[in-house]
PDB file of C-alpha atoms and ligand atoms in Angstrom:
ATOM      1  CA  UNK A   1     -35.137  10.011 -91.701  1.00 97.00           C
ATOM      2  CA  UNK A   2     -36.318   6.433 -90.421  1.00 98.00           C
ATOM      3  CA  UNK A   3     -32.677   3.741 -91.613  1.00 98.00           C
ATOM      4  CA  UNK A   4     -33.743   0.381 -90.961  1.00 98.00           C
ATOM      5  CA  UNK A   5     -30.106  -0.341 -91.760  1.00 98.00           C
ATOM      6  CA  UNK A   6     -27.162   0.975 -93.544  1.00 98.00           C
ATOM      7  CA  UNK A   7     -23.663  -0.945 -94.462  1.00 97.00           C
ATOM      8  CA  UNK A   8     -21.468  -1.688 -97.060  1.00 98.00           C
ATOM      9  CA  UNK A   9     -21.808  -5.142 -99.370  1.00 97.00           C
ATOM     10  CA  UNK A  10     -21.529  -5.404-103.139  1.00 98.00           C
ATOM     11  CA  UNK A  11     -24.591  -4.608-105.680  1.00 98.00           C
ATOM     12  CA  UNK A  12     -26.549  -7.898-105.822  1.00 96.00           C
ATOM     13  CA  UNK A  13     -29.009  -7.040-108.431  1.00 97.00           C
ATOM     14  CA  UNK A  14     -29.017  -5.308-112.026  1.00 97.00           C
ATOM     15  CA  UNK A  15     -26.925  -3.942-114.176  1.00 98.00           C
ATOM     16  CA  UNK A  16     -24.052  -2.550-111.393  1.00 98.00           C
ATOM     17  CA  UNK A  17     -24.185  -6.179-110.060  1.00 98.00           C
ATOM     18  CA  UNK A  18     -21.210  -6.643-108.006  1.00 98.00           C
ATOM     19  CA  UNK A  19     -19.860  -3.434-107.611  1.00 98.00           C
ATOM     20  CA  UNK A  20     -18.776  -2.222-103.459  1.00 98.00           C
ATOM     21  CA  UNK A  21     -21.444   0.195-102.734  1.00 98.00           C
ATOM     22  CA  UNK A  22     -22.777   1.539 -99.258  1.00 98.00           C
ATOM     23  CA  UNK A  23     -26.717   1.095 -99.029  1.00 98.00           C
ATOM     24  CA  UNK A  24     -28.872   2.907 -96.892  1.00 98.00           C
ATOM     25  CA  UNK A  25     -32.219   1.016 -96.683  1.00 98.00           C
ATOM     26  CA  UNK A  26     -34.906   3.902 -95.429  1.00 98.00           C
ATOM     27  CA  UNK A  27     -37.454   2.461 -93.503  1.00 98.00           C
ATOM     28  CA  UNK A  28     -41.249   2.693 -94.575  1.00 98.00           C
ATOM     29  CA  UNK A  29     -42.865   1.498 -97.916  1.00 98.00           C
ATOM     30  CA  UNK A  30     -46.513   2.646 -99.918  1.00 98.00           C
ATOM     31  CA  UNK A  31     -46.713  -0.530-101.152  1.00 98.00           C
ATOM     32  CA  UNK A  32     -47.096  -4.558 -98.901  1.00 97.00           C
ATOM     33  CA  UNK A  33     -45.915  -6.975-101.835  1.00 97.00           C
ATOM     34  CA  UNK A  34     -46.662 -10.743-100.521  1.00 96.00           C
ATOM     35  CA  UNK A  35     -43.330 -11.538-101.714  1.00 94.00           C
ATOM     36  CA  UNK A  36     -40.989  -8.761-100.183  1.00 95.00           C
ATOM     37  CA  UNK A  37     -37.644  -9.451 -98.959  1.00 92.00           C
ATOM     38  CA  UNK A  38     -37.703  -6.731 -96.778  1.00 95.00           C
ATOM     39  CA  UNK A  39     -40.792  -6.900 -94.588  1.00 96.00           C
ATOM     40  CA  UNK A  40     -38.787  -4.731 -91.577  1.00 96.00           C
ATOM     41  CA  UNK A  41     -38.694  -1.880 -94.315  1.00 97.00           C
ATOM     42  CA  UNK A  42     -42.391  -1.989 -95.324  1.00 96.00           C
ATOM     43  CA  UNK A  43     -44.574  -4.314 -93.489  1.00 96.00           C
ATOM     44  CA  UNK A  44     -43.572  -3.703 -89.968  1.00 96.00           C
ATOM     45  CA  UNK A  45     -41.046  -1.269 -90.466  1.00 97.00           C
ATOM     46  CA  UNK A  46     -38.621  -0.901 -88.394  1.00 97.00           C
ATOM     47  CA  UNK A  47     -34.990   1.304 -87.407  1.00 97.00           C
ATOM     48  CA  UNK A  48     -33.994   4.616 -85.988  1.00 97.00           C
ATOM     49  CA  UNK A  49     -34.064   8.177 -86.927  1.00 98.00           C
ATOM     50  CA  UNK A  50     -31.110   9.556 -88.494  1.00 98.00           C
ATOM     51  CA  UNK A  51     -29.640  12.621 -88.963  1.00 98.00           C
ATOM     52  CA  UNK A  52     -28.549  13.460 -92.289  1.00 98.00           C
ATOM     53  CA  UNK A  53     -25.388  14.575 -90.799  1.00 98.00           C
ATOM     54  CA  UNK A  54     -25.154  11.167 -89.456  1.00 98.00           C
ATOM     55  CA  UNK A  55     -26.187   9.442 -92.484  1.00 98.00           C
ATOM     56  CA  UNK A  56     -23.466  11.448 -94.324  1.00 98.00           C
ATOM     57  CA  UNK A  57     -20.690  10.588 -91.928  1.00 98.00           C
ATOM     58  CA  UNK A  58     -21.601   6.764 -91.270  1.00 98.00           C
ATOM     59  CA  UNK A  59     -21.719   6.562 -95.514  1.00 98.00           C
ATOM     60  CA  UNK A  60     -18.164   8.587 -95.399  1.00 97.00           C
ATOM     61  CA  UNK A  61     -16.471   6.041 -92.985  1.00 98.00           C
ATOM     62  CA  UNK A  62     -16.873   3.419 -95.619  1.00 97.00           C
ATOM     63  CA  UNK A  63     -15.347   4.967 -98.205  1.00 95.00           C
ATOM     64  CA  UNK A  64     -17.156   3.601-100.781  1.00 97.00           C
ATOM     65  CA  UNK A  65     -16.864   5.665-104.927  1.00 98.00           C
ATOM     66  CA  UNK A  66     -21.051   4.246-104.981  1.00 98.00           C
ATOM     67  CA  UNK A  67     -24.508   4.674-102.535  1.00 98.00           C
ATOM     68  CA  UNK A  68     -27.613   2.755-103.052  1.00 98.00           C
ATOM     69  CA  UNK A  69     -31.061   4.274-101.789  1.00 98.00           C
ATOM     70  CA  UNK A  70     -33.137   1.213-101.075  1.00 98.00           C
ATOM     71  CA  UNK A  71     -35.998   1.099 -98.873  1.00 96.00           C
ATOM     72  CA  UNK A  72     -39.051   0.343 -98.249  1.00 97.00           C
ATOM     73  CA  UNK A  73     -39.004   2.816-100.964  1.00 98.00           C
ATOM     74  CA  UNK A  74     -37.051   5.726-100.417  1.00 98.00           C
ATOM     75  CA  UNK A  75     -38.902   8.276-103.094  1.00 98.00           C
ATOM     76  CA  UNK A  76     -41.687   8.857 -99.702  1.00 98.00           C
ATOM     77  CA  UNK A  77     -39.237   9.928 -97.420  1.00 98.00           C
ATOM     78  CA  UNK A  78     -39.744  13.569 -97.020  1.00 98.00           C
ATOM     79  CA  UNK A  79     -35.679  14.491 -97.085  1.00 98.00           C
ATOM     80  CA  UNK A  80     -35.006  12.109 -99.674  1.00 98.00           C
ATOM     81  CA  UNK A  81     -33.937  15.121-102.085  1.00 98.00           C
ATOM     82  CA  UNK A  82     -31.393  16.637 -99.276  1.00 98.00           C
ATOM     83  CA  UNK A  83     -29.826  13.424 -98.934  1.00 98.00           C
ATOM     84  CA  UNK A  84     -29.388  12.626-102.281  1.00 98.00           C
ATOM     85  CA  UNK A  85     -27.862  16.137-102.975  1.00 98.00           C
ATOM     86  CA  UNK A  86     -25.327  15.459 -99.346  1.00 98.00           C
ATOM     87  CA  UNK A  87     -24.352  12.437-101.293  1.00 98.00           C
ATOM     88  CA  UNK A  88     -23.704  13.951-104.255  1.00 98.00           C
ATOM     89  CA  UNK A  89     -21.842  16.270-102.802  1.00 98.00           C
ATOM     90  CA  UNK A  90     -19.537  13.597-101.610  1.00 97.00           C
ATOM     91  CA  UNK A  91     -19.109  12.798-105.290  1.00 98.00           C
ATOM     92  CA  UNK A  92     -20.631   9.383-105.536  1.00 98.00           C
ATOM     93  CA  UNK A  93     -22.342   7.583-108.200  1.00 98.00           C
ATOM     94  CA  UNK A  94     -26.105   7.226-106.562  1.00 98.00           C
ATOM     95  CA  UNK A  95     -28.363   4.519-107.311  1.00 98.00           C
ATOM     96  CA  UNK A  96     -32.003   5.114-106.379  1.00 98.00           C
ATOM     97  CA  UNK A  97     -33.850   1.265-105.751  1.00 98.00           C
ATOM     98  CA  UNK A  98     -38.052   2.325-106.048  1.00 98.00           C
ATOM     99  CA  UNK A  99     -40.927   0.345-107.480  1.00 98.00           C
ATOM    100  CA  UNK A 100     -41.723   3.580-109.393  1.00 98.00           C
ATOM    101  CA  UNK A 101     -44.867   5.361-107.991  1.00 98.00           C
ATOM    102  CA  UNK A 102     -43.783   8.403-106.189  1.00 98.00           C
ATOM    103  CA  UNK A 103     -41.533  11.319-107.982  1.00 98.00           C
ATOM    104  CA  UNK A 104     -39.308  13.206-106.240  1.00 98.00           C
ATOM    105  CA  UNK A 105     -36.415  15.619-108.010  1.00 98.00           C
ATOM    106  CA  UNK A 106     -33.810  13.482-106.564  1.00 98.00           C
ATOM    107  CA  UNK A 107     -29.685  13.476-107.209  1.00 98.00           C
ATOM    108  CA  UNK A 108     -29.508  10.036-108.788  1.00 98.00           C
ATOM    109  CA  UNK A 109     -27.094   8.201-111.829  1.00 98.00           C
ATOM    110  CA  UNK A 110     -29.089   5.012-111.747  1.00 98.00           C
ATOM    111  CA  UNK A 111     -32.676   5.220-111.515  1.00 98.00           C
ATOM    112  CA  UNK A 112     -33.348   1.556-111.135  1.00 98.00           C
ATOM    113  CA  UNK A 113     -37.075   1.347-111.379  1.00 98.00           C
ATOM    114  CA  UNK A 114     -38.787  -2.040-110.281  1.00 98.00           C
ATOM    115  CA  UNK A 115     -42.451  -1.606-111.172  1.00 98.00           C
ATOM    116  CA  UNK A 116     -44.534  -3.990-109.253  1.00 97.00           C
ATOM    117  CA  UNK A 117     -46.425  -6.845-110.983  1.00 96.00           C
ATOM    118  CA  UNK A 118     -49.661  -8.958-109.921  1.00 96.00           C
ATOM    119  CA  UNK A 119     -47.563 -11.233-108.417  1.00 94.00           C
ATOM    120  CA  UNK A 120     -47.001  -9.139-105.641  1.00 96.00           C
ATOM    121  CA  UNK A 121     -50.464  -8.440-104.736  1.00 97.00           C
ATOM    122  CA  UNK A 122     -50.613  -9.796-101.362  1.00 97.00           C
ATOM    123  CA  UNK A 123     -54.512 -10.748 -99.960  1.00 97.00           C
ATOM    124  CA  UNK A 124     -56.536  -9.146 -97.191  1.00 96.00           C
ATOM    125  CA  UNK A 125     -56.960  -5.760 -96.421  1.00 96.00           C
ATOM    126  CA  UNK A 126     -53.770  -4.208 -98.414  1.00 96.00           C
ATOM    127  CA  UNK A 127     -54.973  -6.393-101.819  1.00 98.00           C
ATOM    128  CA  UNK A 128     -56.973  -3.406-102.892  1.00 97.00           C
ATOM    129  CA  UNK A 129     -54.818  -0.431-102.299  1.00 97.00           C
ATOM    130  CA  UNK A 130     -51.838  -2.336-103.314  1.00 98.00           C
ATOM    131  CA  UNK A 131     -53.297  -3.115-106.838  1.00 97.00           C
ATOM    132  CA  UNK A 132     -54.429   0.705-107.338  1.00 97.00           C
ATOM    133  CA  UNK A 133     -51.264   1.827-106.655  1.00 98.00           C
ATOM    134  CA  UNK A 134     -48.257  -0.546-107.750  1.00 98.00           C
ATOM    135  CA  UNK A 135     -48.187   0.865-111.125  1.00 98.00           C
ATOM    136  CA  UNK A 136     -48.281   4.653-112.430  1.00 98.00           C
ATOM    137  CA  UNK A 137     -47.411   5.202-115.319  1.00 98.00           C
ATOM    138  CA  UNK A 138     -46.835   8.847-115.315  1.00 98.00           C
ATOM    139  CA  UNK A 139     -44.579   8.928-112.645  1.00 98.00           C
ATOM    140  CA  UNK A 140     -42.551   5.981-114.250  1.00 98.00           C
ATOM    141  CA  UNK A 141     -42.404   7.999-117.174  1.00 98.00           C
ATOM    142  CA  UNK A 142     -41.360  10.985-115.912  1.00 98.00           C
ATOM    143  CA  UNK A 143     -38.531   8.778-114.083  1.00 98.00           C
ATOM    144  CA  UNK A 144     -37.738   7.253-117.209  1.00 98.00           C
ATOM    145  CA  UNK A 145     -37.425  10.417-119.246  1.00 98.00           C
ATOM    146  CA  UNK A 146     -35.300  12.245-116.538  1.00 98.00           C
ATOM    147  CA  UNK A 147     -32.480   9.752-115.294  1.00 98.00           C
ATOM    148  CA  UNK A 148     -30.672   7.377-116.303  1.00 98.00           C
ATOM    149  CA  UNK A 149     -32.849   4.497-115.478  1.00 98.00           C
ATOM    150  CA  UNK A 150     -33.238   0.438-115.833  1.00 98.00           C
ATOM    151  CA  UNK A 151     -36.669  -1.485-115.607  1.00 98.00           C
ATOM    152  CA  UNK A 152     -36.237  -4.180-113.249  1.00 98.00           C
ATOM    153  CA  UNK A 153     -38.768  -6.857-112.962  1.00 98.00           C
ATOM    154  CA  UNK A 154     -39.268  -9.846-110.084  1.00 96.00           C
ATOM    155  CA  UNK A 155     -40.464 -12.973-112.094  1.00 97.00           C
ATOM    156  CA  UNK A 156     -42.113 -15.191-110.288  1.00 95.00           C
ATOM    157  CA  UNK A 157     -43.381 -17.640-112.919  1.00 96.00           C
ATOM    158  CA  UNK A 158     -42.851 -17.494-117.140  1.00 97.00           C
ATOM    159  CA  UNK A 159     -46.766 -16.367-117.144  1.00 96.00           C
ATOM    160  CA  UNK A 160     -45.539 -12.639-115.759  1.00 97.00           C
ATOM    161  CA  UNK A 161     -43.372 -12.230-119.105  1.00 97.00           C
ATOM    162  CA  UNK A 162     -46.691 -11.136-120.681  1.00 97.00           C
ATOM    163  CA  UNK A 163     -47.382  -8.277-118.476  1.00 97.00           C
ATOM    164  CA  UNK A 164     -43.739  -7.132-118.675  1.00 98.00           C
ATOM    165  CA  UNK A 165     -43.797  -7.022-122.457  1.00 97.00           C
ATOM    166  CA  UNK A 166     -46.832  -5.293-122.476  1.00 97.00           C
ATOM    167  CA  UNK A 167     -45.614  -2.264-120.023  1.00 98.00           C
ATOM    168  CA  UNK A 168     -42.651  -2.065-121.344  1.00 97.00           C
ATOM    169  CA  UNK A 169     -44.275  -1.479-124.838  1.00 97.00           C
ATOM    170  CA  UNK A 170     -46.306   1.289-123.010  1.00 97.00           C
ATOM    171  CA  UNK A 171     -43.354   2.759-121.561  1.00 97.00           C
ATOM    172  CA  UNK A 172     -41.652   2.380-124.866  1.00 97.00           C
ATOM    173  CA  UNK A 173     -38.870   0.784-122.909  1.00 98.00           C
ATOM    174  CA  UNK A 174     -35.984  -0.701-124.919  1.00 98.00           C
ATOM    175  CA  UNK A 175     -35.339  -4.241-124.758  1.00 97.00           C
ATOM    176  CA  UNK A 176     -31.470  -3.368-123.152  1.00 97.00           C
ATOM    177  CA  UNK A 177     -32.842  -1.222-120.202  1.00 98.00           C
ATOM    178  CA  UNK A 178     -35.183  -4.321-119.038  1.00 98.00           C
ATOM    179  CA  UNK A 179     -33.989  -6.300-116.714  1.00 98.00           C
ATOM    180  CA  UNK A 180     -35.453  -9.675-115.083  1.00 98.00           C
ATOM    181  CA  UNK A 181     -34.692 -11.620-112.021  1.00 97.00           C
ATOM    182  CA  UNK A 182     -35.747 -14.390-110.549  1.00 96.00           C
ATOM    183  CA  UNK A 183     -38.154 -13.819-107.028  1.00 93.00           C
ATOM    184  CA  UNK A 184     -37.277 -15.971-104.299  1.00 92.00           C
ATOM    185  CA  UNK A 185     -35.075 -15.625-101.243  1.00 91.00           C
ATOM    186  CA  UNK A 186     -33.623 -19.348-101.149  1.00 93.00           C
ATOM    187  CA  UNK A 187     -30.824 -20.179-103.338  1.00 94.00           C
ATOM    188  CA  UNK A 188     -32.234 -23.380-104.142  1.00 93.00           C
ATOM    189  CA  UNK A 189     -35.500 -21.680-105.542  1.00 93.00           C
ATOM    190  CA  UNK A 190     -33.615 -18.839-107.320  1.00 95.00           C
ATOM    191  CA  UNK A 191     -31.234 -21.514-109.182  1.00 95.00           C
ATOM    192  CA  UNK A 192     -35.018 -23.242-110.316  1.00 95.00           C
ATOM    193  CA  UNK A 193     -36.244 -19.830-111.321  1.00 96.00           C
ATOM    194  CA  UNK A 194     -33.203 -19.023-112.951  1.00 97.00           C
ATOM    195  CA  UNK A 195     -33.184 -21.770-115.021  1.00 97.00           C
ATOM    196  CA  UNK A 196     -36.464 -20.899-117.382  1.00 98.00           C
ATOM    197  CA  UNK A 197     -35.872 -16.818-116.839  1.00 98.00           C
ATOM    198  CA  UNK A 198     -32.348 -17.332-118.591  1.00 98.00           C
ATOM    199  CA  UNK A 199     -34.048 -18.781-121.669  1.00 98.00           C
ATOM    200  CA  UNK A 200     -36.702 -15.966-121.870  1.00 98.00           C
ATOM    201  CA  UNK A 201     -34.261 -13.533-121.556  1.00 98.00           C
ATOM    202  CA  UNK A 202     -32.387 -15.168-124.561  1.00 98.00           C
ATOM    203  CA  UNK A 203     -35.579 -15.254-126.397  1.00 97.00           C
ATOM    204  CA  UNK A 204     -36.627 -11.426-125.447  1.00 97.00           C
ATOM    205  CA  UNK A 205     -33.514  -9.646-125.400  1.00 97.00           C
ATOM    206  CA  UNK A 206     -34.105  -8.910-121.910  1.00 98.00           C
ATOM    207  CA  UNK A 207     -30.607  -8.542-119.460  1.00 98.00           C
ATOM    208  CA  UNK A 208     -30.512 -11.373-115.978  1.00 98.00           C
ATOM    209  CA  UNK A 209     -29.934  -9.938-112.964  1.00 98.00           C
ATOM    210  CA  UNK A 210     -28.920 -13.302-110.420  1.00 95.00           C
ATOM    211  CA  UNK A 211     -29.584 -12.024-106.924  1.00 94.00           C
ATOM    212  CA  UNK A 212     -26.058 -11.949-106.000  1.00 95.00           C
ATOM    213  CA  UNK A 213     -26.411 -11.460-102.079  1.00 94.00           C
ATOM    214  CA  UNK A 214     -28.683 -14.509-101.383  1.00 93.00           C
ATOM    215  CA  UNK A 215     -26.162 -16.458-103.603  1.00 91.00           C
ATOM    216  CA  UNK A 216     -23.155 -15.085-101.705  1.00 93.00           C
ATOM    217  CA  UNK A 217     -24.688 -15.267 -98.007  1.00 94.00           C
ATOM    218  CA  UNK A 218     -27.996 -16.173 -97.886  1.00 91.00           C
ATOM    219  CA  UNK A 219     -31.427 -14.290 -96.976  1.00 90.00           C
ATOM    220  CA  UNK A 220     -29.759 -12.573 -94.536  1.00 90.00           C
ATOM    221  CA  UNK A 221     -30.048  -8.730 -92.914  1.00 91.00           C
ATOM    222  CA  UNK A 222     -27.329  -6.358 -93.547  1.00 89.00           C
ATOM    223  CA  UNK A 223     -25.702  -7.959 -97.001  1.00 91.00           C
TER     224      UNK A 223
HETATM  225  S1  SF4 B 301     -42.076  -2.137-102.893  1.00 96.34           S
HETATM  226 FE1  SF4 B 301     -40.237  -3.193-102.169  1.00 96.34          FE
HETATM  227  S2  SF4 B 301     -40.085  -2.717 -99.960  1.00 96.34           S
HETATM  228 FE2  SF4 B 301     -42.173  -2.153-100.628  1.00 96.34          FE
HETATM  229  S3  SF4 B 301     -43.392  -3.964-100.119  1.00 96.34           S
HETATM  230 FE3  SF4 B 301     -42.729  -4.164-102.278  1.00 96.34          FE
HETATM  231  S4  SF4 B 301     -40.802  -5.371-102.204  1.00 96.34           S
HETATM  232 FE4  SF4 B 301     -41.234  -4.614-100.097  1.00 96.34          FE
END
């Protein structure tokens, strides 16, 4: 399996925010979001081929009780069920990070599903496949209805509330499993952002997920 990276660092977003967890970021993506924070996992993707016996043992040596799956998005990587079951195995919690449009019958306690909204169309060439594809809603719902899961949404401006009310009414999402953060890889920006998401989520009912990370150490590789 392509690992653009894989360390240890504490959740920085949603609902496990702050808890010591070992992430393996796979490498590769279906979808080219203008904003992503992770452009060596999607648009140019890069890392090596792992094992999963040495995925399993590198996790191991941290000793960490939680794994995150991030990516690129991990749900098109063609041994993403073995490794999920390995890890399980090992007997830790497993959080799955995906934007939602590929199901696979993974291992996983914390689905943490962040459908993509038009914000993150990106323009050129990928504008047109990115827009068919960034939201299914049968394979969100079949996510939704099999894990444990939490909707978590990149805000870029207060306009993008009204398509997140409006899928999560589709979904028939509870308020409590939605979660909204601010976009923005600067902590300058995201304290800006911040500012006007924490009163919508007041309003809404909606949980704030800060981007603990950038807060912590900046836009930086490997945190
Ligand atoms: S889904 Fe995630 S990894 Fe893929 S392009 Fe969008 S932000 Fe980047």
């Amino acid at each position: 399996m392509k690992i653009a990276e894989l360390f240890y660092s504490l959740q920085g977003e949603g609902s496990l925010v702050g808890v010591p967890s070992v992430f393996i970021r796979t490498s590769g993506c279906n979808l080219r979001c203008a904003w992503c924070d992770t452009p060596y996992a999607s648009w140019q993707p890069e890392g090596a081929e792992w094992s999963l016996d040495e995925i399993e043992n590198e996790v191991e040596s941290h000793g960490a009780r939680h794994a995150v799956i991030t990516g690129g998005e991990p749900m098109i990587q063609a041994e993403i069920v073995q490794l999920t079951e390995r890890l399980r195995a090992l007997e830790l919690h497993i959080t799955i990070e995906t934007a939602g449009t590929v199901f696979q019958p993974v291992a996983c306690d914390l689905m943490s599903i962040s459908p993509k909204l038009a914000n993150s169309t990106p323009e050129g060439s990928y504008a047109a496949p990115h827009d068919r594809l960034r939201i299914q809603h049968d394979v969100l719902a079949r996510l939704m209805a099999r894990y444990e899961y939490q909707l978590k949404f990149v805000v870029a401006k207060p306009d993008d509330l009204e398509e997140i009310r409006a899928l999560a009414e589709t979904l028939d999402a509870p308020a409590e499993r939605v979660i909204l953060m601010p976009e923005g890889t600067e902590q300058a920006q995201l304290a800006e952002r911040g500012q006007w998401l924490a009163e919508i989520c007041k309003e809404e009912g909606y949980r704030f997920s800060p981007r603990l990370h950038i807060d912590l150490w900046g836009n930086r590789r490997g945190v």
